[in-house]
C-alpha positions in Angstrom: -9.1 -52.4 30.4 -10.7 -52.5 26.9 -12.4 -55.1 26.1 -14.7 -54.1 23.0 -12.3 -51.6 21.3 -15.0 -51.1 18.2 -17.1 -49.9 21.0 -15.3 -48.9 23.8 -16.8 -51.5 26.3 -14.6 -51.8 29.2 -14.4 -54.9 32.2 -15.7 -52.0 34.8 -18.9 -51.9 32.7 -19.0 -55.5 32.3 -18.9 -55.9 36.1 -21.1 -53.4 36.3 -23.9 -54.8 33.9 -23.6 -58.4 36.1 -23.9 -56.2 39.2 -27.0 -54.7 37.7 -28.6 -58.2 36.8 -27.1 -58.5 33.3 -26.9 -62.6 33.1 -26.0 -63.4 29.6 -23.8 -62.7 26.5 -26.7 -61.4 24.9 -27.8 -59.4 27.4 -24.8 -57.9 27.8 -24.4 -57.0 23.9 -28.1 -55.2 24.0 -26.9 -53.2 27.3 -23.4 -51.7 26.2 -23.0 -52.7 22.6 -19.9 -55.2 23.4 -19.6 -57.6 20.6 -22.1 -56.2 18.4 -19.4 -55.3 15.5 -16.8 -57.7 14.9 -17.3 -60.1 17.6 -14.0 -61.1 18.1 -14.1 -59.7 22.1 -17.2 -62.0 23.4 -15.3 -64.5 24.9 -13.4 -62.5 26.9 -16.6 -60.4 27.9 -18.4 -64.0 28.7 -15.5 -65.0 31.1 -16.0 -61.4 32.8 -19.7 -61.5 33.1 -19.0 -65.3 34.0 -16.4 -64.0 36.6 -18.3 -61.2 38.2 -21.5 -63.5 38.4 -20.0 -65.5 40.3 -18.6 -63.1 42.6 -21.8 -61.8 43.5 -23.3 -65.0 43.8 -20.2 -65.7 47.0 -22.0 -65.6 50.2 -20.6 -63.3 52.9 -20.9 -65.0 56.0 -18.9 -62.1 57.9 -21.6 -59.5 56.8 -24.1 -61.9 58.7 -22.3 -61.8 61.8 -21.7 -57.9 61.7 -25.5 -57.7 61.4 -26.1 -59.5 64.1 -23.8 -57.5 66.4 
């Protein structure tokens, strides 16, 4: 989905600029340009960045056992 239709951002690249260490709004307006016209989409793309940092941050106590097998 869109979420920066002035520049064409969409939640994948969100997601994919938290995966890649992106950790603020600001950060994420110098990587892909979201929010850098009219502004009117950076709450939606701080609720995605918030959602996908948090995400990554879940531990995954399965992948610990599958390691140790």
């Amino acid at each position: 989905m869109y979420v920066c239709i002035c520049i064409g951002v969409t939640d994948h690249q969100i997601r994919e600029a938290a995966l890649a260490g992106c950790e603020t709004v600001a950060e994420l307006t110098m990587r892909t340009g979201c929010g850098s016209n009219c502004g009117s989409c950076l709450g939606m793309a701080a609720d995605l960045l918030e959602q996908a940092r948090n995400t990554r941050s879940l531990p995954l106590p399965m992948l610990g056992l599958a390691q140790a097998a």
